[in-house]
């Protein structure tokens, strides 16, 4: 998607929602319910947006939701695009560039992930301190358009330290347990083998999932501040004596939904107040 494609999508969206959403949210598997909490919502299905890819996977609604969350103008992606669905990383990350064009300054990315760190439990929430791109590719490969960002973006503080501290404070006030760690982005769609999980632990990973890393690379390229939260929906393969299933992922995210919603809403409120 070139600059004109992104601008065309953004221009269309600006005709539907005239306020400026300073905060963007990408809602992971089972976490899309957060968008249902947005007041005076303007919902725009992906298939209505010029140049937008269309979501396929069950459980991913596939729309942008604009409106007010805790007094802040936000835009939320209810359903994201995954590399494993066959979308190019260019398509996977295009919505981030559109958000930037809409005026978003802070991006909150969420996902379901498998716990690698053995001190974690299914149902924990984890603040991303950093990530490891284990997808074997990068969304910025190809000619660089300086209108989007620099050729070699710095990734030394991908997850904004002030936002992380704010998130920790919010979690503490709400009495919500919040783990911290490094997210490994794999392509999926097969879950990891136990050997891969041991390898990822040795590499420094605390949780593993199939998203987020491409979007965060593009967000940093675009100069956005990023906060990442994983819902540890299961322990990664080989840690517990049981097979992994997508049903477990969905069941666990359902179980921690209330905590997740409260935490993210509180963080949004705090970002809004600090602006
Ligand atoms: N591995 C990769 N992705 C995931 C997992 C997992 O264990 N759980 C949820 N998404």
mmCIF file of C-alpha atoms in Angstrom, residues 28-29 80 82 84 109-117 120 126-135 158-159 180-188 192 200 203-216 228-233:
data_model
loop_
_atom_site.group_PDB
_atom_site.id
_atom_site.type_symbol
_atom_site.label_atom_id
_atom_site.label_comp_id
_atom_site.label_asym_id
_atom_site.label_seq_id
_atom_site.Cartn_x
_atom_site.Cartn_y
_atom_site.Cartn_z
ATOM 1 C CA UNK A 28 -6.554 -9.264 19.850
ATOM 2 C CA UNK A 29 -8.367 -12.611 19.792
ATOM 3 C CA UNK A 80 -6.843 -7.623 13.167
ATOM 4 C CA UNK A 82 -2.673 -11.922 10.721
ATOM 5 C CA UNK A 84 -0.779 -16.566 8.877
ATOM 6 C CA UNK A 109 -1.760 -3.218 21.033
ATOM 7 C CA UNK A 110 -3.278 -6.274 22.655
ATOM 8 C CA UNK A 111 -3.083 -9.968 21.937
ATOM 9 C CA UNK A 112 -3.547 -13.440 23.293
ATOM 10 C CA UNK A 113 -0.242 -15.210 23.863
ATOM 11 C CA UNK A 114 1.186 -18.415 25.240
ATOM 12 C CA UNK A 115 3.208 -18.122 28.434
ATOM 13 C CA UNK A 116 6.860 -19.153 28.075
ATOM 14 C CA UNK A 117 7.954 -17.847 31.467
ATOM 15 C CA UNK A 120 3.256 -17.121 34.546
ATOM 16 C CA UNK A 126 1.499 -9.226 30.663
ATOM 17 C CA UNK A 127 2.859 -5.797 29.864
ATOM 18 C CA UNK A 128 5.229 -5.957 26.917
ATOM 19 C CA UNK A 129 8.649 -4.577 27.800
ATOM 20 C CA UNK A 130 10.126 -5.519 24.434
ATOM 21 C CA UNK A 131 9.693 -7.990 21.622
ATOM 22 C CA UNK A 132 11.619 -10.451 19.500
ATOM 23 C CA UNK A 133 10.731 -10.517 15.827
ATOM 24 C CA UNK A 134 10.834 -14.236 15.058
ATOM 25 C CA UNK A 135 8.756 -14.035 11.886
ATOM 26 C CA UNK A 158 9.585 0.111 21.322
ATOM 27 C CA UNK A 159 7.230 0.039 24.275
ATOM 28 C CA UNK A 180 5.988 -7.976 32.482
ATOM 29 C CA UNK A 181 8.037 -9.525 29.748
ATOM 30 C CA UNK A 182 9.299 -9.981 26.240
ATOM 31 C CA UNK A 183 6.838 -11.003 23.531
ATOM 32 C CA UNK A 184 8.045 -13.263 20.745
ATOM 33 C CA UNK A 185 6.223 -12.846 17.444
ATOM 34 C CA UNK A 186 6.005 -16.094 15.476
ATOM 35 C CA UNK A 187 4.140 -16.507 12.212
ATOM 36 C CA UNK A 188 1.951 -19.429 13.316
ATOM 37 C CA UNK A 192 5.142 -24.050 18.851
ATOM 38 C CA UNK A 200 12.453 -19.158 22.770
ATOM 39 C CA UNK A 203 16.436 -16.426 23.625
ATOM 40 C CA UNK A 204 14.778 -14.327 26.326
ATOM 41 C CA UNK A 205 11.106 -14.664 25.466
ATOM 42 C CA UNK A 206 8.398 -14.638 28.142
ATOM 43 C CA UNK A 207 5.352 -15.063 25.921
ATOM 44 C CA UNK A 208 4.730 -16.089 22.341
ATOM 45 C CA UNK A 209 2.030 -15.166 19.880
ATOM 46 C CA UNK A 210 1.270 -14.746 16.196
ATOM 47 C CA UNK A 211 0.755 -10.996 15.843
ATOM 48 C CA UNK A 212 1.716 -7.563 17.180
ATOM 49 C CA UNK A 213 5.378 -7.401 16.144
ATOM 50 C CA UNK A 214 4.698 -6.208 12.558
ATOM 51 C CA UNK A 215 2.214 -3.585 13.742
ATOM 52 C CA UNK A 216 4.632 -2.310 16.383
ATOM 53 C CA UNK A 228 1.441 -3.584 24.515
ATOM 54 C CA UNK A 229 -0.592 -5.945 26.668
ATOM 55 C CA UNK A 230 -0.801 -9.713 26.273
ATOM 56 C CA UNK A 231 -3.437 -11.919 27.760
ATOM 57 C CA UNK A 232 -1.629 -15.139 28.654
ATOM 58 C CA UNK A 233 -4.325 -17.439 27.370
#
